[in-house]
Phi, psi and omega in degrees: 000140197265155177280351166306325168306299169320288207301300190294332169296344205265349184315300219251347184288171180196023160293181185248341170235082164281145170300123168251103216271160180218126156232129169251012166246028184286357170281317175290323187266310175231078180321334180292349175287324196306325205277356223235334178237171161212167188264139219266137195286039154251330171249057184249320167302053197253118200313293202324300160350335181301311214273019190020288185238014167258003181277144209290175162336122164251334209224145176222142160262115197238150165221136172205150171264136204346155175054027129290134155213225192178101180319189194262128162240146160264145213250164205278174202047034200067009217256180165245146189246103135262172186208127179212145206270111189271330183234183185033222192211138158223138208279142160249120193221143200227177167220151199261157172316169148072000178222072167329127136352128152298125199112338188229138195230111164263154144337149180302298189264044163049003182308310192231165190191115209252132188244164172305154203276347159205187197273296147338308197274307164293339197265300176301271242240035181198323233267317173272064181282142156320323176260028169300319173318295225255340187255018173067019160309134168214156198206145182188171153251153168302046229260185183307146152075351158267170193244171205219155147219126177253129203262148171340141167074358184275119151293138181217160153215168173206129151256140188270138175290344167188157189315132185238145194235138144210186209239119159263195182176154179229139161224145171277105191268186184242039152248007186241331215298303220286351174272300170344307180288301180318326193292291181324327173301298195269314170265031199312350166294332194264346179299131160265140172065051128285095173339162170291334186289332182307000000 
């Protein structure tokens, strides 16, 4: 899909699962973006570099138009997240580890996680749970021009309150390496953004 194409689907959908692009190869394809951020020096230790052009997907250019997200997830391999907003806002609602989301169900070895059928769909039938209070939930928006650090193991999700363009990233800092290394260890079915050849 071309993005003129995208921008006129995103003018007009009016679904409940709107398309949200994630390219994790946007630096490679318009090398002049690599040129345009740096990752802001508090996620600057990131392990995952060693391993130079064999470290799994890390990095995204994400867009979307109001009511697009990205359901409630733990981001992969163990890693720890930032995420900063270039145009617009997006809602953030987190869960502490070890405490799903109401409504999301993972699997015993976290592999799989089965959630309400859009994001829309958690906000109407999950979002005024009663045990929000108790359940070490935070929630905030997001605005043009801040940055989020998402810490290892927190379920998140975020909707955007209006088209939203933004950059995450994921790392292993080395106060994380050593879970890191264990996931990879002990879960190797589950490691994300590896070529198949790897």
């Amino acid at each position: 899909m071309t993005m003129q194409a995208y921008f006129q689907y995103a003018d007009s959908a009016i679904d409940d699962q709107l398309l949200y692009l994630f390219d994790p190869a946007f630096a490679t394809k318009v090398p002049q973006f690599d040129q345009d951020y740096t990752t802001p020096i508090y996620f600057s230790n990131d392990l995952f570099a060693l391993m130079g052009s064999d470290r799994p997907n890390y990095r995204w250019l994400i867009i979307g138009p109001e009511k697009s997200g990205s359901t409630f997830h733990v981001d992969p391999n163990s890693t720890s997240a930032w995420n900063a907003v270039i145009r617009g806002r997006k809602k953030w609602v987190m869960f502490p580890p070890n405490c799903p989301p109401p409504g999301v169900v993972p699997s015993c070895d976290g592999g799989d996680v089965a959630t309400p059928v859009s994001l829309v769909e958690w906000f109407l039938d999950f979002y005024d749970d009663e045990e929000k209070d108790s359940s070490g939930r935070v929630e905030f928006v997001l605005e043009e021009g801040e940055v989020l650090f998402v810490p290892r193991g927190w379920w998140h999700c975020a909707i955007n309150l209006a088209e939203t363009v933004a950059i995450t990233q994921n790392f292993a800092s080395p106060r994380t390496i050593q879970s890191v290394l264990k996931f990879l260890d002990e879960k190797s079915d589950q490691i994300s953004g590896i070529r198949s050849d790897q």
